[in-house]
Coordinates of C-alpha atoms in Angstrom, one line a residue:
Chain A
M1364 CA -11.7 20.2 -14.9
W1365 CA -15.0 18.8 -16.2
S1366 CA -13.5 17.3 -19.3
Y1367 CA -10.9 15.6 -17.1
L1368 CA -13.5 14.3 -14.7
S1369 CA -15.8 13.1 -17.5
K1370 CA -12.8 11.2 -19.0
R1371 CA -12.2 9.6 -15.6
I1372 CA -15.9 8.6 -15.2
I1373 CA -16.0 7.2 -18.8
Q1374 CA -12.9 5.1 -17.9
M1375 CA -14.5 3.7 -14.9
P1376 CA -16.6 1.0 -16.6
L1377 CA -13.5 0.0 -18.6
V1378 CA -11.5 -0.5 -15.5
L1379 CA -14.3 -2.4 -13.9
V1380 CA -14.4 -4.7 -16.9
V1381 CA -10.7 -5.4 -16.5
V1382 CA -11.1 -6.0 -12.7
S1383 CA -14.1 -8.3 -13.2
I1384 CA -12.5 -10.4 -15.9
T1385 CA -9.4 -10.8 -13.8
I1386 CA -11.4 -12.0 -10.8
F1387 CA -13.5 -14.2 -13.1
L1388 CA -10.4 -15.8 -14.5
I1389 CA -8.9 -16.4 -11.1
I1390 CA -12.0 -18.0 -9.9
R1391 CA -12.8 -20.2 -12.9
L1392 CA -9.3 -21.4 -13.6
T1393 CA -8.7 -22.7 -10.1
P1394 CA -9.6 -26.1 -8.9
G1395 CA -12.6 -26.6 -6.5
D1396 CA -16.2 -27.1 -7.5
P1397 CA -18.7 -25.1 -5.3
I1398 CA -21.5 -27.6 -6.0
Q1399 CA -19.3 -30.6 -5.0
I1400 CA -18.3 -28.8 -1.8
M1401 CA -21.9 -28.0 -1.0
L1402 CA -23.5 -31.3 -1.8
G1403 CA -20.6 -33.6 -0.6
M1404 CA -19.4 -36.7 -2.3
Q1405 CA -22.4 -39.0 -1.9
T1406 CA -24.8 -37.0 -4.2
S1407 CA -25.9 -38.5 -7.5
P1408 CA -24.1 -37.2 -10.6
E1409 CA -27.5 -36.1 -12.0
A1410 CA -28.2 -33.9 -9.0
V1411 CA -24.8 -32.3 -9.3
A1412 CA -25.3 -31.8 -13.0
A1413 CA -28.7 -30.2 -12.5
L1414 CA -27.4 -27.8 -10.0
R1415 CA -24.4 -26.9 -12.1
A1416 CA -26.7 -26.2 -15.0
E1417 CA -28.9 -24.0 -12.7
F1418 CA -25.9 -21.8 -11.9
R1419 CA -24.6 -22.0 -15.5
L1420 CA -21.4 -23.6 -14.3
D1421 CA -21.5 -26.1 -17.2
E1422 CA -20.9 -23.3 -19.7
P1423 CA -17.4 -22.1 -20.8
W1424 CA -16.1 -19.3 -18.6
H1425 CA -16.5 -16.5 -21.2
M1426 CA -20.1 -17.4 -21.7
Q1427 CA -20.6 -17.3 -17.9
Y1428 CA -19.0 -13.9 -17.9
I1429 CA -21.3 -12.6 -20.6
Y1430 CA -24.4 -13.9 -18.8
W1431 CA -23.1 -12.4 -15.5
V1432 CA -22.6 -9.0 -17.1
G1433 CA -26.0 -9.2 -18.8
D1434 CA -27.7 -9.9 -15.5
L1435 CA -25.6 -7.3 -13.7
L1436 CA -26.8 -4.6 -16.2
Q1437 CA -30.3 -5.5 -15.2
G1438 CA -29.4 -5.0 -11.5
D1439 CA -29.1 -8.8 -10.8
F1440 CA -26.0 -9.8 -9.0
G1441 CA -26.9 -13.5 -9.1
R1442 CA -27.6 -15.9 -6.3
S1443 CA -25.2 -17.2 -3.7
I1444 CA -24.6 -20.9 -4.3
R1445 CA -24.0 -21.6 -0.7
L1446 CA -26.7 -19.6 1.0
N1447 CA -29.3 -19.8 -1.8
A1448 CA -30.0 -16.1 -1.4
P1449 CA -29.6 -13.2 -3.9
V1450 CA -26.2 -11.7 -3.7
L1451 CA -27.9 -8.3 -3.7
Q1452 CA -29.7 -9.2 -0.4
L1453 CA -26.4 -10.2 1.1
L1454 CA -24.8 -7.0 0.0
A1455 CA -27.7 -5.0 1.6
E1456 CA -26.9 -6.8 4.9
R1457 CA -23.1 -6.5 4.8
L1458 CA -22.4 -3.2 3.1
P1459 CA -23.9 -0.9 5.8
V1460 CA -21.8 -2.7 8.5
S1461 CA -18.6 -2.2 6.5
L1462 CA -19.5 1.4 5.8
A1463 CA -20.2 2.1 9.4
L1464 CA -16.9 0.6 10.5
A1465 CA -15.0 2.5 7.8
L1466 CA -16.7 5.7 8.9
S1467 CA -15.9 5.2 12.6
A1468 CA -12.3 4.4 11.8
M1469 CA -12.2 7.6 9.7
L1470 CA -13.7 9.6 12.5
F1471 CA -11.1 8.3 14.9
A1472 CA -8.3 9.1 12.5
V1473 CA -9.5 12.7 11.8
V1474 CA -10.2 13.5 15.5
V1475 CA -6.8 12.4 16.5
S1476 CA -4.7 13.5 13.6
I1477 CA -5.9 17.1 13.2
P1478 CA -4.8 18.4 16.6
L1479 CA -1.7 16.1 16.6
G1480 CA -0.5 17.2 13.2
L1481 CA -1.3 20.8 13.8
L1482 CA 0.5 21.0 17.2
A1483 CA 3.5 19.0 15.8
A1484 CA 3.9 21.6 13.0
L1485 CA 3.5 24.6 15.3
K1486 CA 5.7 23.3 18.1
R1487 CA 8.5 21.8 15.9
N1488 CA 11.2 19.9 17.7
T1489 CA 9.4 19.9 21.1
W1490 CA 8.1 16.9 23.0
I1491 CA 4.7 17.1 21.3
D1492 CA 6.4 16.9 17.9
Y1493 CA 8.4 13.9 19.0
L1494 CA 5.2 12.3 20.4
A1495 CA 3.5 12.8 17.1
T1496 CA 6.5 11.4 15.2
G1497 CA 6.7 8.4 17.5
Y1498 CA 2.9 7.8 17.1
T1499 CA 3.3 8.0 13.3
L1500 CA 6.2 5.5 13.2
F1501 CA 4.2 3.1 15.4
G1502 CA 1.0 3.6 13.3
F1503 CA 3.0 2.8 10.1
A1504 CA 4.6 -0.3 11.6
V1505 CA 1.7 -2.0 13.5
P1506 CA -0.6 -4.2 11.4
N1507 CA -4.2 -3.6 12.3
F1508 CA -4.8 -7.2 13.5
A1509 CA -1.8 -7.0 15.9
L1510 CA -3.0 -3.7 17.3
A1511 CA -6.5 -5.2 17.7
M1512 CA -5.0 -8.0 19.8
I1513 CA -3.2 -5.5 22.0
L1514 CA -6.3 -3.4 22.4
I1515 CA -8.4 -6.5 23.3
Y1516 CA -5.8 -7.5 25.9
V1517 CA -5.6 -4.1 27.5
F1518 CA -9.2 -2.8 27.3
S1519 CA -11.3 -5.9 27.1
I1520 CA -9.5 -8.6 29.1
T1521 CA -7.5 -6.5 31.7
L1522 CA -9.7 -3.4 32.1
G1523 CA -13.1 -4.9 31.0
W1524 CA -14.2 -1.6 29.4
F1525 CA -15.2 -2.9 26.0
P1526 CA -16.8 -6.1 24.7
I1527 CA -14.6 -8.3 22.5
T1528 CA -17.3 -8.8 19.9
G1529 CA -20.4 -6.8 19.5
I1530 CA -21.1 -5.2 16.2
G1531 CA -24.3 -6.8 14.8
S1532 CA -24.8 -9.2 17.7
G1533 CA -26.3 -7.0 20.3
A1534 CA -23.8 -8.1 22.9
S1535 CA -22.9 -4.5 24.0
T1536 CA -22.7 -4.1 27.7
G1537 CA -23.5 -0.4 27.6
Q1538 CA -26.8 1.4 27.6
G1539 CA -28.5 3.8 25.1
L1540 CA -26.2 5.8 22.9
W1541 CA -23.0 4.5 24.5
G1542 CA -24.4 1.0 23.9
A1543 CA -24.6 1.7 20.2
I1544 CA -21.1 3.3 20.0
Q1545 CA -19.2 1.0 22.4
P1546 CA -18.8 -2.1 20.1
Y1547 CA -17.3 0.2 17.4
V1548 CA -14.6 1.7 19.5
L1549 CA -11.9 -1.0 19.5
P1550 CA -12.4 -2.1 15.9
A1551 CA -12.4 1.6 14.8
V1552 CA -9.1 2.4 16.6
A1553 CA -7.4 -0.8 15.4
L1554 CA -8.6 -0.2 11.8
G1555 CA -8.0 3.6 11.8
T1556 CA -4.5 3.9 13.4
L1557 CA -2.7 3.5 10.1
Q1558 CA -4.8 6.3 8.6
T1559 CA -4.2 8.4 11.7
A1560 CA -0.5 8.1 11.1
I1561 CA -0.9 9.0 7.4
F1562 CA -3.0 12.0 8.2
T1563 CA -0.8 13.3 11.0
R1564 CA 2.3 13.1 8.9
L1565 CA 0.6 14.7 5.9
L1566 CA -0.9 17.6 8.0
R1567 CA 2.3 18.2 9.8
S1568 CA 4.4 18.5 6.6
S1569 CA 1.8 20.6 4.6
M1570 CA 1.3 22.8 7.6
I1571 CA 5.1 23.4 7.9
D1572 CA 5.1 24.2 4.1
V1573 CA 2.2 26.7 4.5
L1574 CA 3.8 28.4 7.6
N1575 CA 6.8 29.2 5.5
Q1576 CA 4.8 30.9 2.8
D1577 CA 5.1 34.6 2.1
Y1578 CA 1.4 35.2 2.6
M1579 CA 1.8 34.1 6.2
R1580 CA 4.2 36.9 6.8
T1581 CA 1.9 39.3 5.0
A1582 CA -1.0 38.2 7.3
Q1583 CA 1.2 38.8 10.3
A1584 CA 2.3 42.2 9.0
K1585 CA -1.3 43.2 8.5
G1586 CA -1.7 42.7 12.3
L1587 CA -4.3 39.9 12.1
Q1588 CA -5.2 37.9 15.2
P1589 CA -2.9 34.9 15.5
L1590 CA -5.9 32.6 15.7
V1591 CA -7.4 34.0 12.5
I1592 CA -4.0 33.6 10.8
L1593 CA -3.8 30.0 12.0
L1594 CA -7.3 28.9 11.1
V1595 CA -8.2 31.0 8.0
H1596 CA -4.8 31.4 6.4
A1597 CA -2.8 28.4 7.4
L1598 CA -5.1 25.5 8.2
K1599 CA -7.4 26.1 5.2
N1600 CA -4.4 25.9 2.8
A1601 CA -2.8 23.0 4.7
M1602 CA -6.1 21.0 4.5
I1603 CA -6.0 20.7 0.7
P1604 CA -3.9 17.6 0.5
F1605 CA -5.5 16.4 3.7
V1606 CA -9.0 16.4 2.4
T1607 CA -8.1 14.6 -0.8
M1608 CA -6.3 12.0 1.2
L1609 CA -9.4 11.5 3.4
A1610 CA -11.4 10.5 0.3
I1611 CA -8.8 8.1 -1.0
Q1612 CA -8.3 6.5 2.4
F1613 CA -12.0 6.0 2.9
G1614 CA -12.2 4.0 -0.3
Y1615 CA -9.2 2.0 0.9
L1616 CA -10.7 1.3 4.4
I1617 CA -13.6 -0.6 3.0
G1618 CA -11.3 -3.1 1.3
I1619 CA -9.0 -3.8 4.2
Q1620 CA -11.4 -4.7 7.0
V1621 CA -11.2 -8.4 6.6
T1622 CA -8.8 -9.1 9.5
I1623 CA -10.6 -6.7 11.8
E1624 CA -13.9 -8.4 11.0
H1625 CA -12.3 -11.7 11.6
I1626 CA -11.1 -10.8 15.1
F1627 CA -14.2 -8.9 16.3
A1628 CA -16.7 -11.3 14.6
I1629 CA -18.1 -8.4 12.6
P1630 CA -20.5 -9.4 9.8
G1631 CA -19.1 -7.1 7.2
M1632 CA -18.1 -7.5 3.5
G1633 CA -14.6 -8.8 4.2
S1634 CA -15.7 -11.8 6.2
A1635 CA -18.4 -12.5 3.6
I1636 CA -15.7 -12.7 0.9
L1637 CA -13.5 -14.8 3.2
S1638 CA -16.2 -17.5 3.7
A1639 CA -17.2 -17.2 0.0
V1640 CA -13.6 -18.0 -1.0
V1641 CA -13.5 -21.0 1.3
N1642 CA -16.8 -22.3 -0.1
R1643 CA -16.0 -21.4 -3.7
D1644 CA -19.2 -19.3 -3.7
F1645 CA -18.4 -17.6 -7.0
P1646 CA -21.3 -15.2 -7.4
V1647 CA -20.6 -13.7 -3.9
I1648 CA -16.9 -13.2 -4.6
Q1649 CA -17.5 -11.6 -8.0
G1650 CA -20.3 -9.3 -6.7
F1651 CA -18.5 -8.2 -3.5
V1652 CA -15.1 -7.6 -5.1
L1653 CA -16.8 -5.5 -7.8
V1654 CA -18.7 -3.4 -5.3
I1655 CA -15.5 -2.8 -3.3
A1656 CA -13.5 -1.9 -6.4
T1657 CA -16.3 0.6 -7.4
F1658 CA -16.2 2.3 -4.0
F1659 CA -12.4 2.6 -4.3
M1660 CA -12.7 4.2 -7.7
L1661 CA -15.5 6.5 -6.7
A1662 CA -13.4 7.6 -3.7
N1663 CA -10.5 8.5 -6.0
I1664 CA -12.7 10.5 -8.3
L1665 CA -14.2 12.3 -5.3
A1666 CA -10.7 13.1 -4.2
D1667 CA -10.1 14.7 -7.6
I1668 CA -13.3 16.7 -7.5
L1669 CA -12.6 17.9 -3.9
Y1670 CA -9.1 18.9 -5.0
G1671 CA -10.5 21.1 -7.7
I1672 CA -13.1 22.7 -5.5
I1673 CA -10.9 23.5 -2.5
D1674 CA -7.9 24.8 -4.5
P1675 CA -9.0 27.1 -7.3
R1676 CA -5.5 27.1 -8.7
I1677 CA -5.8 23.5 -9.8
R1678 CA -7.0 23.1 -13.4
Y1679 CA -7.1 19.8 -15.1
Chain B
M300 CA 24.1 -2.7 -13.3
A301 CA 26.8 -4.4 -11.3
T302 CA 29.4 -4.2 -14.0
Q303 CA 28.5 -0.5 -14.5
D304 CA 29.0 0.2 -10.9
A305 CA 32.3 -1.5 -10.9
S306 CA 33.6 0.4 -13.9
S307 CA 32.4 3.9 -12.8
P308 CA 34.9 4.7 -10.1
A309 CA 37.6 4.5 -12.8
A310 CA 35.7 6.9 -15.0
T311 CA 35.3 9.4 -12.2
P312 CA 38.2 11.6 -11.3
A313 CA 39.9 10.6 -8.1
T314 CA 39.2 13.8 -6.3
Y315 CA 35.4 13.2 -6.5
E316 CA 33.8 10.7 -4.2
S317 CA 31.6 8.2 -6.0
G318 CA 27.8 8.6 -5.5
T319 CA 27.5 5.2 -4.0
R320 CA 30.1 5.8 -1.4
M321 CA 28.8 9.3 -0.6
A322 CA 25.3 7.8 -0.1
L323 CA 26.7 5.1 2.1
R324 CA 28.5 7.7 4.3
Q325 CA 25.3 9.7 4.6
L326 CA 23.5 6.6 5.6
L327 CA 25.9 5.7 8.3
R328 CA 25.9 9.1 9.8
N329 CA 22.1 8.8 10.4
R330 CA 21.0 7.4 13.7
A331 CA 17.6 6.2 12.5
A332 CA 19.4 4.3 9.7
A333 CA 21.7 2.7 12.2
I334 CA 18.8 1.6 14.4
G335 CA 16.9 0.3 11.3
L336 CA 19.9 -1.5 10.0
F337 CA 20.6 -3.1 13.5
G338 CA 17.0 -4.3 13.7
V339 CA 17.0 -5.8 10.3
L340 CA 20.3 -7.5 10.8
L341 CA 19.2 -8.9 14.1
I342 CA 16.2 -10.5 12.6
V343 CA 18.1 -11.7 9.5
L344 CA 20.8 -13.3 11.7
L345 CA 18.2 -14.9 13.9
A346 CA 16.5 -16.4 10.9
I347 CA 19.6 -17.7 9.3
F348 CA 21.3 -19.1 12.5
A349 CA 18.2 -20.2 14.3
P350 CA 19.2 -23.9 14.4
W351 CA 22.6 -23.0 16.0
I352 CA 21.3 -20.3 18.4
I353 CA 18.2 -21.9 19.8
P354 CA 18.4 -25.4 21.3
Y355 CA 14.7 -26.2 20.5
D356 CA 12.9 -27.6 17.5
P357 CA 10.0 -25.2 16.7
T358 CA 7.7 -28.1 15.8
A359 CA 8.6 -30.5 18.6
I360 CA 5.6 -31.2 20.8
A361 CA 6.2 -31.5 24.5
L362 CA 2.8 -31.4 26.3
S363 CA 4.5 -31.8 29.7
S364 CA 5.8 -28.3 29.4
K365 CA 2.9 -26.5 27.7
L366 CA 1.9 -22.9 28.3
Q367 CA 4.9 -22.0 30.4
P368 CA 5.6 -18.3 31.0
P369 CA 8.9 -16.9 29.9
S370 CA 11.9 -18.3 31.9
F371 CA 15.6 -18.9 31.6
A372 CA 15.0 -22.2 29.8
H373 CA 12.3 -20.7 27.4
W374 CA 13.0 -17.0 27.0
L375 CA 9.6 -16.3 25.5
G376 CA 7.7 -19.1 27.1
T377 CA 6.0 -22.1 25.5
D378 CA 2.8 -22.5 23.6
H379 CA -0.2 -24.9 24.1
F380 CA 1.8 -27.8 22.5
G381 CA 4.8 -27.0 24.7
R382 CA 6.8 -25.7 21.8
D383 CA 9.4 -23.0 22.4
V384 CA 8.0 -19.6 21.4
L385 CA 11.4 -18.0 20.6
A386 CA 12.3 -20.9 18.3
R387 CA 8.9 -20.5 16.5
M388 CA 9.6 -16.8 16.1
A389 CA 13.1 -17.4 14.7
Y390 CA 11.8 -20.0 12.2
G391 CA 8.8 -17.8 11.5
A392 CA 11.2 -15.0 10.5
R393 CA 12.5 -17.3 7.8
V394 CA 9.0 -17.4 6.3
S395 CA 8.4 -13.7 6.6
L396 CA 11.8 -12.8 5.1
T397 CA 11.5 -15.4 2.3
V398 CA 8.0 -14.1 1.4
G399 CA 9.2 -10.5 1.6
L400 CA 12.2 -11.1 -0.7
S401 CA 10.4 -13.2 -3.2
T402 CA 7.5 -10.7 -3.4
V403 CA 9.9 -7.9 -4.1
A404 CA 11.6 -10.0 -6.7
F405 CA 8.4 -11.0 -8.4
A406 CA 7.0 -7.4 -8.4
A407 CA 10.3 -6.0 -9.7
L408 CA 10.5 -8.6 -12.4
F409 CA 7.3 -7.3 -14.0
G410 CA 6.9 -3.8 -12.5
V411 CA 10.3 -2.5 -13.5
P412 CA 10.2 -3.4 -17.2
I413 CA 6.6 -2.2 -17.5
G414 CA 7.5 1.1 -15.9
L415 CA 10.6 1.5 -18.1
L416 CA 8.7 0.7 -21.2
A417 CA 5.8 3.0 -20.4
G418 CA 8.1 5.8 -19.4
Y419 CA 10.7 5.5 -22.2
V420 CA 8.4 4.7 -25.2
G421 CA 5.5 6.9 -24.0
G422 CA 2.5 7.6 -26.2
Q423 CA -0.2 5.1 -26.7
L424 CA 1.8 2.3 -25.1
D425 CA 2.3 4.3 -22.0
N426 CA -1.4 5.0 -21.9
V427 CA -2.5 1.4 -22.3
L428 CA 0.0 0.1 -19.8
M429 CA -0.7 2.6 -17.1
R430 CA -4.5 2.3 -17.4
L431 CA -4.0 -1.5 -17.0
M432 CA -1.9 -0.8 -13.9
D433 CA -4.6 1.6 -12.6
A434 CA -7.1 -1.3 -12.9
F435 CA -4.8 -3.5 -10.8
L436 CA -4.5 -0.8 -8.2
T437 CA -8.3 -0.8 -7.7
F438 CA -8.1 -4.3 -6.3
P439 CA -8.2 -4.2 -2.5
P440 CA -4.8 -5.8 -2.0
L441 CA -5.6 -8.0 0.9
L442 CA -8.9 -9.2 -0.6
L443 CA -7.1 -10.2 -3.8
G444 CA -4.6 -12.1 -1.7
V445 CA -7.5 -13.8 0.1
A446 CA -9.1 -14.7 -3.2
I447 CA -5.9 -16.0 -4.9
V448 CA -4.5 -17.9 -1.9
G449 CA -7.9 -19.1 -0.8
L450 CA -8.7 -20.5 -4.3
L451 CA -5.3 -21.8 -5.4
G452 CA -4.3 -23.2 -2.0
A453 CA -1.8 -21.9 0.4
D454 CA 1.9 -22.4 -0.1
L455 CA 4.9 -20.0 -0.5
T456 CA 4.4 -19.8 -4.3
T457 CA 0.8 -18.7 -4.2
V458 CA 1.3 -16.3 -1.3
T459 CA 4.2 -14.7 -3.2
L460 CA 2.1 -14.5 -6.4
A461 CA -0.9 -13.0 -4.6
L462 CA 1.2 -10.4 -2.7
G463 CA 3.4 -9.6 -5.7
I464 CA 0.6 -9.0 -8.2
V465 CA -0.7 -6.0 -6.3
Q466 CA 2.8 -4.6 -5.9
I467 CA 3.6 -4.6 -9.7
P468 CA 1.6 -1.4 -10.4
V469 CA 3.2 0.3 -7.4
L470 CA 6.7 -0.3 -8.7
A471 CA 5.7 0.3 -12.3
R472 CA 4.4 3.7 -11.4
V473 CA 7.5 4.8 -9.5
V474 CA 9.8 3.5 -12.3
R475 CA 7.6 5.2 -15.0
S476 CA 7.5 8.6 -13.4
S477 CA 11.3 8.6 -12.6
T478 CA 12.0 7.4 -16.2
L479 CA 9.9 10.3 -17.6
V480 CA 12.2 12.8 -15.7
V481 CA 15.5 11.1 -16.5
R482 CA 14.6 10.6 -20.2
E483 CA 14.6 14.4 -20.7
E484 CA 18.0 14.9 -19.0
T485 CA 20.8 16.4 -21.2
Y486 CA 23.1 13.4 -20.5
I487 CA 20.6 11.0 -22.0
T488 CA 20.3 13.2 -25.1
A489 CA 24.1 13.3 -25.2
T490 CA 24.4 9.5 -25.0
R491 CA 21.8 9.1 -27.7
A492 CA 23.7 11.6 -29.9
L493 CA 26.7 9.4 -29.4
G494 CA 24.8 6.5 -31.0
A495 CA 23.7 4.5 -28.0
G496 CA 20.8 2.2 -28.9
A497 CA 17.5 2.2 -26.9
W498 CA 18.4 -1.0 -25.1
R499 CA 21.8 0.4 -23.9
L500 CA 20.2 3.7 -23.0
V501 CA 17.5 2.1 -20.9
S502 CA 19.5 -0.7 -19.3
Q503 CA 22.7 1.3 -18.6
H504 CA 21.7 4.9 -18.1
I505 CA 18.1 5.3 -17.3
L506 CA 17.8 2.3 -15.0
R507 CA 20.9 3.4 -13.1
N508 CA 19.7 6.9 -12.5
I509 CA 16.3 5.8 -11.3
L510 CA 17.7 3.3 -8.8
S511 CA 17.3 5.6 -5.7
P512 CA 13.5 6.0 -5.9
L513 CA 13.3 2.3 -6.9
V514 CA 15.3 1.1 -3.9
V515 CA 13.3 3.2 -1.5
Q516 CA 10.0 1.9 -3.0
I517 CA 11.4 -1.6 -2.7
T518 CA 11.9 -1.3 1.0
I519 CA 8.2 -0.2 1.3
V520 CA 7.1 -3.2 -0.8
F521 CA 9.2 -5.4 1.4
S522 CA 7.6 -4.3 4.7
A523 CA 4.1 -4.3 3.1
A524 CA 4.7 -7.9 2.0
I525 CA 5.7 -9.0 5.5
V526 CA 2.5 -7.4 6.9
A527 CA 0.4 -9.0 4.2
E528 CA 1.9 -12.4 4.7
A529 CA 1.2 -12.2 8.4
S530 CA -2.4 -11.0 7.6
L531 CA -3.0 -14.0 5.3
S532 CA -1.5 -16.4 7.8
F533 CA -3.6 -14.8 10.5
L534 CA -6.7 -15.5 8.5
G535 CA -5.6 -19.1 8.1
L536 CA -4.6 -18.7 4.5
G537 CA -0.8 -18.5 4.7
V538 CA 1.7 -21.2 5.1
Q539 CA 0.1 -24.2 6.8
P540 CA 0.9 -25.7 10.2
P541 CA 3.1 -26.9 11.7
T542 CA 5.4 -24.5 9.8
P543 CA 6.0 -21.6 12.2
S544 CA 4.6 -18.3 10.9
W545 CA 4.2 -15.0 12.9
G546 CA 0.6 -14.4 11.7
R547 CA -0.5 -18.0 12.2
D548 CA 1.0 -18.1 15.8
L549 CA -0.7 -14.8 16.5
S550 CA -4.1 -16.2 15.4
E551 CA -3.7 -19.3 17.6
A552 CA -2.7 -17.2 20.5
R553 CA -6.2 -15.6 20.5
R554 CA -7.5 -18.6 22.4
F555 CA -5.0 -18.1 25.2
M556 CA -5.0 -14.4 25.7
V557 CA -6.2 -14.6 29.3
D558 CA -4.0 -17.6 30.4
A559 CA -0.9 -17.0 28.3
P560 CA -0.7 -13.4 27.1
W561 CA 3.0 -13.9 26.1
L562 CA 1.8 -16.0 23.2
F563 CA 0.3 -13.0 21.4
M564 CA 2.9 -10.6 22.6
A565 CA 5.8 -12.4 20.9
P566 CA 4.6 -12.4 17.3
T567 CA 3.1 -8.9 17.7
G568 CA 6.5 -7.6 18.9
F569 CA 8.4 -9.4 16.1
I570 CA 6.1 -8.0 13.4
I571 CA 6.2 -4.5 14.7
V572 CA 9.9 -4.4 15.3
S573 CA 10.8 -5.8 11.8
V574 CA 8.4 -3.6 10.0
M575 CA 9.6 -0.5 11.9
A576 CA 13.3 -1.4 11.3
I577 CA 12.6 -1.8 7.5
N578 CA 10.7 1.5 7.5
F579 CA 13.5 3.3 9.3
M580 CA 16.0 1.9 6.7
G581 CA 13.7 3.0 3.9
D582 CA 13.3 6.6 5.2
S583 CA 17.0 7.0 5.8
L584 CA 17.8 5.5 2.4
R585 CA 15.5 8.1 0.8
D586 CA 17.4 10.9 2.6
A587 CA 20.8 9.4 1.8
L588 CA 20.1 8.8 -1.9
D589 CA 18.6 12.2 -2.4
P590 CA 21.5 14.3 -3.7
R591 CA 19.6 17.5 -2.8
S592 CA 19.9 16.6 0.9
W593 CA 23.7 16.4 0.6
V594 CA 25.5 19.4 1.7
R595 CA 28.6 18.8 -0.4
R596 CA 29.0 18.8 -4.2
A597 CA 27.1 15.8 -5.4
A598 CA 25.4 13.8 -8.1
P599 CA 25.6 16.2 -11.1
T600 CA 29.4 15.7 -11.3
K601 CA 28.9 11.9 -11.3
E602 CA 26.2 12.1 -14.0
T603 CA 28.1 14.5 -16.3
A604 CA 31.2 12.4 -15.9
D605 CA 29.3 9.4 -16.9
A606 CA 28.0 10.3 -20.3
P607 CA 31.2 11.0 -22.2
A608 CA 33.0 8.1 -20.5
D609 CA 30.6 5.8 -22.2
R610 CA 32.2 6.1 -25.6

């Protein structure tokens, strides 16, 4: 297992190089000059040239890339052209928001999917199984931004239970702990519903697999308590694919928040990239995409590690 | 493939039902498939025949009749420019379906050959190609779309390019893993022993036998592309106004959620129904194309009948 993992970890920088060169190429080979956008058309050519030189935009793209990687290795993500602030500082502001949102979406997905998947597997072909299947089909089909609109209409506009915006703006209408949680509820549900569907379906099918195993019959024959059989023998084994899927989906959640951030006016990483793209703020796009890709890869490696730990049969 | 399909019934003894027909029969017996097929057909027909079905121009501004709730004249109401919402949904379906189809075509054009090459040749080439695909898979799909469309400018070509690139590795992986399995089958060895070249083997025999997982994956790519196009349009990066688009209309409806809630309900409903219908079809296709789920004698007869008939 360790040799497999070390191979994966050694491959990581290589994959990141491919990812960063690709994003570099996309950015540099497309029209649109960030300096021109920022300064407008009336500025003197000298001022434009000076600023271009400051951000090394007058160099050929491969030299820019080498400079960028060199700075990166020293922990310098560069400066935002638009905001004239270090990209690292922006990351420090935006990353915690995105992580908190991904975590709350994950929490919602886990809290709903474990009982739902479990009950659906235990009570197959009953109303609860059909409910779980219906919910899963809906979760797979509804895009998160469309669900967000439905939630806002029902819970914010009609019922008035939740604020429409709130994360990072202090506009929460609640008090104390509820005030801190409240603005996260609707975005987390909208973002996490797809994951809920994935987890429910996965847990249901792996639970059905496990329930048909010989060792379940053995456990029953030994006269163990039904609850012990369910939790220790069945659920523990059914959770193996579930836990690895948790890790993979967490990495994924950080990269798909942009529409949800857009609707709920959340200052996360997705909205930062969106505005950086509009303003051609190259250093911000490069830095943020690299961080998100790193998280995604780390999540996948974590999934492999968890897989090996939980299931001793798995040998890489 | 098409010629191969046409010639195979002749090669198969008449007492055996062809695999394609058997799959089709399985598909029609399934209720979910019927619902899915009905939903997809409905939206496709609406998109194609929109000008003849709906008596309104989706871009004609009529401020005198703005923000009207659903009525007999306007089944889904009108928007803030007085445009008929049903007309906009029907023409928006054209955009969604076009982007979905072209994304699938683009992703398949690159993903299928890469997967076949990696799976059939194997070795170092496989390793290099698949690591490259892994690298592309680490791009957050939507953000790559935002970057490409945002930087290159929004039109159908860039949207297709942006959405297709992230789907190439998805198709390549499915094709590769199925190719690895099929490559080791006895009938492939037999065909090779009969002197078939690599090109003939891959294009006639392997490709044909990996079609079922490929077709299922293509339905998934198709519905993902529709959602992704709507997402980009929602962020203001998709097709530009006044061209109707579900995502763009949904985004504009945000300003009228209190006064005109039907404006956000229509695109939401259309997106959910079309994605659900496509997913239904994909799930049923997977069941119908999987010979193990058939009760009667199935695929092996077809496959074994194939190899010698190729002489």
